[in-house]
Amino acid sequence: DQQVKQNSPSLSVQEGRISILNCDYTNSMFDYFLWYKKYPAEGPTFLISISSIKDKNEDGRFTVFLNKSAKHLSLHIVPSQPGDSAVYFCAARAWDSNYQLIWGAGTKLIIKP
Amino acid sequence: DVKVTQSSRYLVKRTGEKVFLECVQDMDHENMFWYRQDPGLGLRLIYFSYDVKMKEKGDIPEGYSVSREKKERFSLILESASTNQTSMYLCASSRGTGRGTYEQYFGPGTRLTVT
């Protein structure tokens, strides 16, 4: 039972345009969401997060939007750059969990020149 | 800067061998985690530890054990390696309390192949 779903295995975007990565979740107990970026042969690195009390969080070119009623969050990257080509993971934490994160399967983002 | 290091980047072992994967973090984090990453399945939690000598099973603990004798070190043990344990193994750590508690910091990963 996948509690965090990233339904697009891959996404291709032109350099300079907006990249939108999506994530859906099923567990109403999730209260904190994170996005990670992973290059091949490296560990994931933290990108941006959002608490369930907010609906938007912005950090430079990266913005995460949370729609609690739809149980959906998205990561926007504007403008997309070649170095953004990576696998992006969405992760969520339930308020009653013991520091565990539940992870999506990842979306591979390819930025075309 | 948080640093999480893993003992090997690549490892090839034979079926039935006992395998040790070591992870060390230098940020005095209370929590440490072992995941495996397989294509299309994301990161799956094997075990985690929230204190020295404390451990809890994750989603896929079968065939694995762990050891945490010191705060900075968390070891993953494959008691008898099997081919279905061929995977990328990722170690992570996080703070126990305070701001940013949920952010996990990852090592570079160990690509294990069992033949």
PDB file of C-alpha atoms in Angstrom, chain B residues 10 20 23 29 34 46-47 67 74 88-89 93-94 97 102 108 113:
ATOM      1  CA  TYR B  10      30.865  -0.822  -4.484  1.00  0.00           C
ATOM      2  CA  PHE B  20      28.907  -5.870   6.825  1.00  0.00           C
ATOM      3  CA  CYS B  23      28.046   3.953   8.276  1.00  0.00           C
ATOM      4  CA  HIS B  29      22.800  12.872  15.385  1.00  0.00           C
ATOM      5  CA  TRP B  34      19.406   2.065   6.689  1.00  0.00           C
ATOM      6  CA  ILE B  46      15.283  -1.659   6.594  1.00  0.00           C
ATOM      7  CA  TYR B  47      16.088  -0.620  10.176  1.00  0.00           C
ATOM      8  CA  SER B  67      24.287  -2.872  15.341  1.00  0.00           C
ATOM      9  CA  PHE B  74      25.462   2.211  12.525  1.00  0.00           C
ATOM     10  CA  MET B  88      21.860   0.237  -3.501  1.00  0.00           C
ATOM     11  CA  TYR B  89      22.118   0.629   0.292  1.00  0.00           C
ATOM     12  CA  SER B  93      21.081  10.290  10.001  1.00  0.00           C
ATOM     13  CA  SER B  94      18.906  12.975  11.574  1.00  0.00           C
ATOM     14  CA  THR B  97      14.964  16.904  18.685  1.00  0.00           C
ATOM     15  CA  TYR B 102      12.833  15.299  10.143  1.00  0.00           C
ATOM     16  CA  PRO B 108      26.856   8.273  -0.859  1.00  0.00           C
ATOM     17  CA  THR B 113      26.002  -7.054  -5.937  1.00  0.00           C
TER      18      THR B 113
END
